[in-house]
Backbone as JSON Lines, residues from 0, in Angstrom:
{"i":0,"aa":"M","n":[-74.53,150.74,17.88],"ca":[-73.23,151.3,17.62],"c":[-73.18,151.87,16.21]}
{"i":1,"aa":"A","n":[-72.53,153.0,16.09],"ca":[-72.4,153.63,14.78],"c":[-71.3,152.93,13.99]}
{"i":2,"aa":"S","n":[-71.39,153.05,12.68],"ca":[-70.27,152.56,11.9],"c":[-69.73,153.68,11.06]}
{"i":3,"aa":"R","n":[-68.48,153.61,10.77],"ca":[-67.82,154.66,10.0],"c":[-67.21,154.03,8.77]}
{"i":4,"aa":"S","n":[-67.16,154.81,7.73],"ca":[-66.53,154.33,6.51],"c":[-65.08,154.8,6.54]}
{"i":5,"aa":"W","n":[-64.17,153.89,6.36],"ca":[-62.75,154.19,6.44],"c":[-62.1,154.2,5.07]}
{"i":6,"aa":"S","n":[-61.18,155.11,4.89],"ca":[-60.29,154.97,3.76],"c":[-59.33,153.86,4.17]}
{"i":7,"aa":"A","n":[-58.58,153.36,3.25],"ca":[-57.69,152.22,3.53],"c":[-56.97,152.45,4.85]}
{"i":8,"aa":"A","n":[-56.86,151.41,5.62],"ca":[-56.14,151.52,6.9],"c":[-54.84,152.21,6.57]}
{"i":9,"aa":"L","n":[-54.62,153.32,7.18],"ca":[-53.53,154.2,6.78],"c":[-52.2,153.5,6.78]}
{"i":10,"aa":"L","n":[-52.07,152.42,7.35],"ca":[-50.84,151.68,7.35],"c":[-50.47,151.36,8.77]}
{"i":11,"aa":"L","n":[-49.51,150.54,8.91],"ca":[-48.94,150.29,10.24],"c":[-47.86,151.36,10.39]}
{"i":12,"aa":"M","n":[-48.06,152.45,9.7],"ca":[-47.1,153.53,9.67],"c":[-45.72,152.93,9.45]}
{"i":13,"aa":"A","n":[-45.69,151.98,8.56],"ca":[-44.46,151.26,8.37],"c":[-44.23,150.87,6.93]}
{"i":14,"aa":"A","n":[-45.25,150.51,6.22],"ca":[-45.08,149.93,4.89],"c":[-44.2,150.81,4.01]}
{"i":15,"aa":"G","n":[-43.29,150.17,3.34],"ca":[-42.47,150.87,2.38],"c":[-41.32,151.67,2.96]}
{"i":16,"aa":"C","n":[-41.0,151.49,4.22],"ca":[-39.9,152.23,4.83],"c":[-38.57,151.54,4.58]}
{"i":17,"aa":"S","n":[-37.54,152.31,4.61],"ca":[-36.2,151.74,4.5],"c":[-35.7,151.39,5.9]}
{"i":18,"aa":"P","n":[-34.68,150.54,6.01],"ca":[-34.15,150.16,7.31],"c":[-33.71,151.39,8.1]}
{"i":19,"aa":"G","n":[-33.88,151.33,9.42],"ca":[-33.49,152.43,10.28],"c":[-34.6,153.43,10.51]}
{"i":20,"aa":"V","n":[-35.69,153.34,9.76],"ca":[-36.81,154.24,9.96],"c":[-37.72,153.64,11.0]}
{"i":21,"aa":"G","n":[-38.07,154.42,12.01],"ca":[-38.91,153.94,13.09],"c":[-40.38,154.19,12.84]}
{"i":22,"aa":"S","n":[-41.18,153.48,13.62],"ca":[-42.64,153.52,13.49],"c":[-43.26,153.65,14.87]}
{"i":23,"aa":"I","n":[-44.46,154.23,14.93],"ca":[-45.18,154.25,16.21],"c":[-45.83,152.9,16.47]}
{"i":24,"aa":"G","n":[-45.87,152.02,15.48],"ca":[-46.4,150.68,15.69],"c":[-47.89,150.64,15.88]}
{"i":25,"aa":"A","n":[-48.63,151.39,15.07],"ca":[-50.09,151.4,15.15],"c":[-50.67,151.34,13.74]}
{"i":26,"aa":"V","n":[-51.81,150.71,13.64],"ca":[-52.57,150.73,12.39],"c":[-53.58,151.86,12.55]}
{"i":27,"aa":"L","n":[-53.58,152.79,11.61],"ca":[-54.47,153.94,11.69],"c":[-55.46,153.91,10.54]}
{"i":28,"aa":"A","n":[-56.58,154.59,10.75],"ca":[-57.59,154.71,9.71],"c":[-58.17,156.12,9.77]}
{"i":29,"aa":"R","n":[-58.69,156.55,8.65],"ca":[-59.25,157.89,8.56],"c":[-60.73,157.78,8.23]}
{"i":30,"aa":"D","n":[-61.55,158.54,8.93],"ca":[-62.97,158.61,8.64],"c":[-63.14,159.43,7.37]}
{"i":31,"aa":"N","n":[-63.77,158.85,6.36],"ca":[-63.91,159.53,5.07],"c":[-64.71,160.83,5.16]}
{"i":32,"aa":"A","n":[-65.71,160.86,6.01],"ca":[-66.56,162.05,6.1],"c":[-65.89,163.2,6.84]}
{"i":33,"aa":"S","n":[-65.31,162.91,8.0],"ca":[-64.76,163.97,8.85],"c":[-63.25,164.16,8.71]}
{"i":34,"aa":"Q","n":[-62.57,163.2,8.1],"ca":[-61.11,163.17,8.0],"c":[-60.42,162.97,9.35]}
{"i":35,"aa":"A","n":[-61.21,162.56,10.36],"ca":[-60.62,162.25,11.67],"c":[-59.72,161.03,11.53]}
{"i":36,"aa":"L","n":[-58.64,161.02,12.31],"ca":[-57.65,159.95,12.27],"c":[-57.79,159.12,13.54]}
{"i":37,"aa":"Y","n":[-58.0,157.81,13.38],"ca":[-58.23,156.93,14.52],"c":[-57.21,155.81,14.57]}
{"i":38,"aa":"V","n":[-56.95,155.34,15.78],"ca":[-56.16,154.13,15.98],"c":[-57.08,152.96,15.69]}
{"i":39,"aa":"R","n":[-56.72,152.17,14.71],"ca":[-57.51,150.99,14.36],"c":[-57.0,149.77,15.11]}
{"i":40,"aa":"D","n":[-55.68,149.71,15.34],"ca":[-55.09,148.61,16.1],"c":[-53.77,149.09,16.68]}
{"i":41,"aa":"A","n":[-53.45,148.6,17.87],"ca":[-52.17,148.86,18.51],"c":[-51.61,147.49,18.89]}
{"i":42,"aa":"P","n":[-50.92,146.84,17.93],"ca":[-50.46,145.48,18.16],"c":[-49.62,145.33,19.43]}
{"i":43,"aa":"R","n":[-49.86,144.23,20.1],"ca":[-49.19,143.92,21.36],"c":[-47.67,143.98,21.2]}
{"i":44,"aa":"G","n":[-47.05,144.67,22.14],"ca":[-45.6,144.73,22.19],"c":[-44.96,145.84,21.38]}
{"i":45,"aa":"L","n":[-45.74,146.51,20.53],"ca":[-45.17,147.6,19.73],"c":[-45.31,148.93,20.49]}
{"i":46,"aa":"A","n":[-44.66,149.96,19.97],"ca":[-44.56,151.24,20.66],"c":[-45.92,151.84,21.04]}
{"i":47,"aa":"A","n":[-46.89,151.8,20.14],"ca":[-48.2,152.41,20.43],"c":[-48.87,151.73,21.62]}
{"i":48,"aa":"E","n":[-48.83,150.41,21.66],"ca":[-49.44,149.67,22.76],"c":[-48.7,149.94,24.06]}
{"i":49,"aa":"R","n":[-47.38,149.98,24.01],"ca":[-46.59,150.26,25.23],"c":[-46.86,151.66,25.75]}
{"i":50,"aa":"S","n":[-47.22,152.59,24.85],"ca":[-47.5,153.98,25.26],"c":[-48.95,154.19,25.71]}
{"i":51,"aa":"G","n":[-49.77,153.14,25.58],"ca":[-51.14,153.23,26.06],"c":[-52.19,153.55,25.02]}
{"i":52,"aa":"L","n":[-51.82,153.64,23.74],"ca":[-52.85,153.87,22.72],"c":[-53.73,152.63,22.6]}
{"i":53,"aa":"I","n":[-55.02,152.86,22.34],"ca":[-55.95,151.75,22.16],"c":[-56.83,152.01,20.94]}
{"i":54,"aa":"P","n":[-57.37,150.94,20.33],"ca":[-58.27,151.14,19.2],"c":[-59.43,152.08,19.57]}
{"i":55,"aa":"G","n":[-59.74,152.99,18.65],"ca":[-60.79,153.97,18.88],"c":[-60.27,155.32,19.3]}
{"i":56,"aa":"D","n":[-59.02,155.41,19.78],"ca":[-58.44,156.71,20.11],"c":[-58.4,157.56,18.85]}
{"i":57,"aa":"E","n":[-58.78,158.82,18.98],"ca":[-58.67,159.75,17.85],"c":[-57.39,160.56,18.02]}
{"i":58,"aa":"I","n":[-56.54,160.54,17.02],"ca":[-55.32,161.34,17.03],"c":[-55.67,162.69,16.4]}
{"i":59,"aa":"V","n":[-55.57,163.76,17.19],"ca":[-55.92,165.08,16.68],"c":[-54.7,165.92,16.32]}
{"i":60,"aa":"M","n":[-53.56,165.64,16.98],"ca":[-52.34,166.4,16.69],"c":[-51.13,165.47,16.74]}
{"i":61,"aa":"I","n":[-50.16,165.77,15.89],"ca":[-48.86,165.11,15.9],"c":[-47.82,166.2,16.11]}
{"i":62,"aa":"D","n":[-47.11,166.15,17.22],"ca":[-46.13,167.18,17.56],"c":[-46.71,168.58,17.4]}
{"i":63,"aa":"G","n":[-47.95,168.77,17.86],"ca":[-48.57,170.08,17.86],"c":[-49.21,170.51,16.55]}
{"i":64,"aa":"V","n":[-49.24,169.64,15.54],"ca":[-49.83,169.96,14.24],"c":[-51.14,169.18,14.09]}
{"i":65,"aa":"Y","n":[-52.24,169.91,13.8],"ca":[-53.53,169.25,13.61],"c":[-53.49,168.37,12.38]}
{"i":66,"aa":"V","n":[-54.08,167.17,12.47],"ca":[-53.96,166.19,11.4],"c":[-55.13,166.14,10.42]}
{"i":67,"aa":"R","n":[-56.28,166.68,10.77],"ca":[-57.45,166.53,9.87],"c":[-57.2,167.07,8.47]}
{"i":68,"aa":"A","n":[-56.46,168.15,8.36],"ca":[-56.23,168.75,7.04],"c":[-55.0,168.17,6.33]}
{"i":69,"aa":"L","n":[-54.25,167.33,7.02],"ca":[-53.04,166.78,6.41],"c":[-53.36,165.59,5.52]}
{"i":70,"aa":"P","n":[-52.76,165.53,4.33],"ca":[-52.91,164.33,3.51],"c":[-52.25,163.13,4.21]}
{"i":71,"aa":"S","n":[-52.68,161.93,3.87],"ca":[-52.15,160.72,4.5],"c":[-50.63,160.64,4.42]}
{"i":72,"aa":"A","n":[-50.04,161.04,3.31],"ca":[-48.57,160.97,3.18],"c":[-47.89,161.86,4.21]}
{"i":73,"aa":"Q","n":[-48.45,163.03,4.49],"ca":[-47.85,163.93,5.49],"c":[-48.03,163.37,6.9]}
{"i":74,"aa":"V","n":[-49.18,162.73,7.16],"ca":[-49.38,162.08,8.46],"c":[-48.31,161.02,8.64]}
{"i":75,"aa":"R","n":[-48.14,160.17,7.64],"ca":[-47.14,159.1,7.69],"c":[-45.75,159.68,7.92]}
{"i":76,"aa":"D","n":[-45.39,160.73,7.19],"ca":[-44.07,161.33,7.33],"c":[-43.84,161.88,8.74]}
{"i":77,"aa":"R","n":[-44.89,162.47,9.34],"ca":[-44.75,163.02,10.69],"c":[-44.64,161.93,11.75]}
{"i":78,"aa":"L","n":[-45.22,160.78,11.47],"ca":[-45.17,159.69,12.45],"c":[-43.89,158.86,12.34]}
{"i":79,"aa":"R","n":[-43.26,158.86,11.19],"ca":[-42.01,158.13,11.01],"c":[-40.84,158.95,11.52]}
{"i":80,"aa":"G","n":[-39.78,158.26,11.82],"ca":[-38.57,158.94,12.27],"c":[-37.54,157.91,12.65]}
{"i":81,"aa":"A","n":[-36.44,158.36,13.17],"ca":[-35.37,157.44,13.56],"c":[-35.84,156.55,14.7]}
{"i":82,"aa":"V","n":[-35.41,155.29,14.66],"ca":[-35.7,154.37,15.75],"c":[-35.13,154.99,17.03]}
{"i":83,"aa":"G","n":[-35.95,155.02,18.08],"ca":[-35.54,155.59,19.36],"c":[-35.91,157.05,19.53]}
{"i":84,"aa":"S","n":[-36.31,157.72,18.44],"ca":[-36.75,159.11,18.56],"c":[-38.2,159.13,19.03]}
{"i":85,"aa":"A","n":[-38.63,160.26,19.57],"ca":[-39.97,160.34,20.14],"c":[-40.87,161.26,19.33]}
{"i":86,"aa":"V","n":[-42.16,161.0,19.42],"ca":[-43.19,161.83,18.81],"c":[-44.28,162.02,19.86]}
{"i":87,"aa":"E","n":[-44.86,163.21,19.9],"ca":[-45.94,163.47,20.86],"c":[-47.27,163.58,20.11]}
{"i":88,"aa":"L","n":[-48.22,162.77,20.55],"ca":[-49.56,162.78,19.97],"c":[-50.53,163.39,20.96]}
{"i":89,"aa":"T","n":[-51.48,164.15,20.42],"ca":[-52.62,164.6,21.23],"c":[-53.78,163.74,20.79]}
{"i":90,"aa":"V","n":[-54.37,163.04,21.76],"ca":[-55.36,162.0,21.51],"c":[-56.63,162.31,22.28]}
{"i":91,"aa":"V","n":[-57.78,162.02,21.67],"ca":[-59.06,162.13,22.38],"c":[-59.6,160.72,22.58]}
{"i":92,"aa":"R","n":[-59.92,160.42,23.84],"ca":[-60.51,159.13,24.2],"c":[-61.67,159.4,25.14]}
{"i":93,"aa":"G","n":[-62.88,159.04,24.67],"ca":[-64.05,159.22,25.53],"c":[-64.26,160.65,25.99]}
{"i":94,"aa":"G","n":[-63.97,161.63,25.15],"ca":[-64.16,163.03,25.49],"c":[-63.0,163.63,26.28]}
{"i":95,"aa":"E","n":[-62.04,162.82,26.67],"ca":[-60.88,163.3,27.42],"c":[-59.68,163.47,26.49]}
{"i":96,"aa":"V","n":[-59.01,164.62,26.6],"ca":[-57.83,164.89,25.79],"c":[-56.6,164.41,26.55]}
{"i":97,"aa":"R","n":[-55.74,163.66,25.85],"ca":[-54.52,163.13,26.45],"c":[-53.34,163.45,25.56]}
{"i":98,"aa":"R","n":[-52.19,163.61,26.17],"ca":[-50.94,163.71,25.41],"c":[-50.18,162.43,25.63]}
{"i":99,"aa":"V","n":[-49.73,161.86,24.53],"ca":[-49.05,160.58,24.58],"c":[-47.7,160.72,23.88]}
{"i":100,"aa":"R","n":[-46.64,160.39,24.6],"ca":[-45.3,160.41,24.01],"c":[-44.95,158.98,23.62]}
{"i":101,"aa":"I","n":[-44.59,158.8,22.35],"ca":[-44.26,157.47,21.85],"c":[-42.83,157.48,21.33]}
{"i":102,"aa":"V","n":[-42.05,156.52,21.78],"ca":[-40.69,156.34,21.28],"c":[-40.79,155.35,20.12]}
{"i":103,"aa":"R","n":[-40.38,155.8,18.94],"ca":[-40.5,154.97,17.74],"c":[-39.66,153.7,17.86]}
{"i":104,"aa":"G","n":[-40.25,152.61,17.38],"ca":[-39.55,151.32,17.4],"c":[-39.28,150.84,15.99]}
{"i":105,"aa":"E","n":[-38.58,149.71,15.92],"ca":[-38.3,149.07,14.63],"c":[-39.61,148.75,13.92]}
{"i":106,"aa":"L","n":[-39.59,148.87,12.61],"ca":[-40.77,148.51,11.83],"c":[-40.99,147.01,11.91]}
{"i":107,"aa":"Q","n":[-42.25,146.62,12.01],"ca":[-42.6,145.22,12.12],"c":[-43.5,144.84,10.95]}
{"i":108,"aa":"A","n":[-43.4,143.6,10.5],"ca":[-44.3,143.11,9.46],"c":[-45.72,143.08,10.03]}
{"i":109,"aa":"H","n":[-46.7,143.27,9.17],"ca":[-48.09,143.23,9.6],"c":[-48.94,142.62,8.51]}
{"i":110,"aa":"E","n":[-50.1,142.15,8.92],"ca":[-51.04,141.6,7.95],"c":[-51.73,142.75,7.24]}
{"i":111,"aa":"E","n":[-52.07,142.52,5.98],"ca":[-52.78,143.53,5.21],"c":[-54.15,143.75,5.82]}
{"i":112,"aa":"I","n":[-54.52,144.99,6.06],"ca":[-55.83,145.31,6.58],"c":[-56.59,146.03,5.48]}
{"i":113,"aa":"K","n":[-57.72,145.5,5.18],"ca":[-58.51,146.04,4.07],"c":[-59.47,147.12,4.57]}
{"i":114,"aa":"P","n":[-59.76,148.12,3.72],"ca":[-60.73,149.14,4.11],"c":[-62.12,148.54,4.23]}
{"i":115,"aa":"G","n":[-62.95,149.19,4.98],"ca":[-64.31,148.73,5.14],"c":[-65.02,149.52,6.21]}
{"i":116,"aa":"E","n":[-66.15,149.03,6.63],"ca":[-66.88,149.69,7.69],"c":[-66.81,148.83,8.94]}
{"i":117,"aa":"E","n":[-66.55,149.49,10.05],"ca":[-66.45,148.8,11.33],"c":[-67.18,149.62,12.37]}
{"i":118,"aa":"P","n":[-67.79,148.95,13.33],"ca":[-68.38,149.71,14.44],"c":[-67.29,150.29,15.32]}
{"i":119,"aa":"I","n":[-67.46,151.51,15.73],"ca":[-66.53,152.18,16.63],"c":[-67.29,152.54,17.89]}
{"i":120,"aa":"P","n":[-66.81,152.09,19.04],"ca":[-67.52,152.4,20.28],"c":[-67.55,153.91,20.5]}
{"i":121,"aa":"P","n":[-68.63,154.41,21.1],"ca":[-68.74,155.87,21.33],"c":[-67.71,156.38,22.28]}
């Protein structure tokens, strides 16, 4: 299995938000070499898991905007929104392109995830 070097887990797309701001409920990470954005975790019961996202999914677009060239702050801003509002992700899983609609949920506390290298299944 290959391993990838990650910049800090991009967040649970939640840290530092004010009340009323919704989250997709996923921990994301970015590959330092390619700038690809991956789902690192989709905690049970949160919006990402309910929508079918799984660790290893590559997010290529957020509401029709390619993410590789976007800075992390812009990715975070595009994924946040009002609780109950929806965001559409274009995701690649195992060579198959999928569109996933996620209804943002309340922000949830999460454990700190440290950057590092992890094996990612092909």
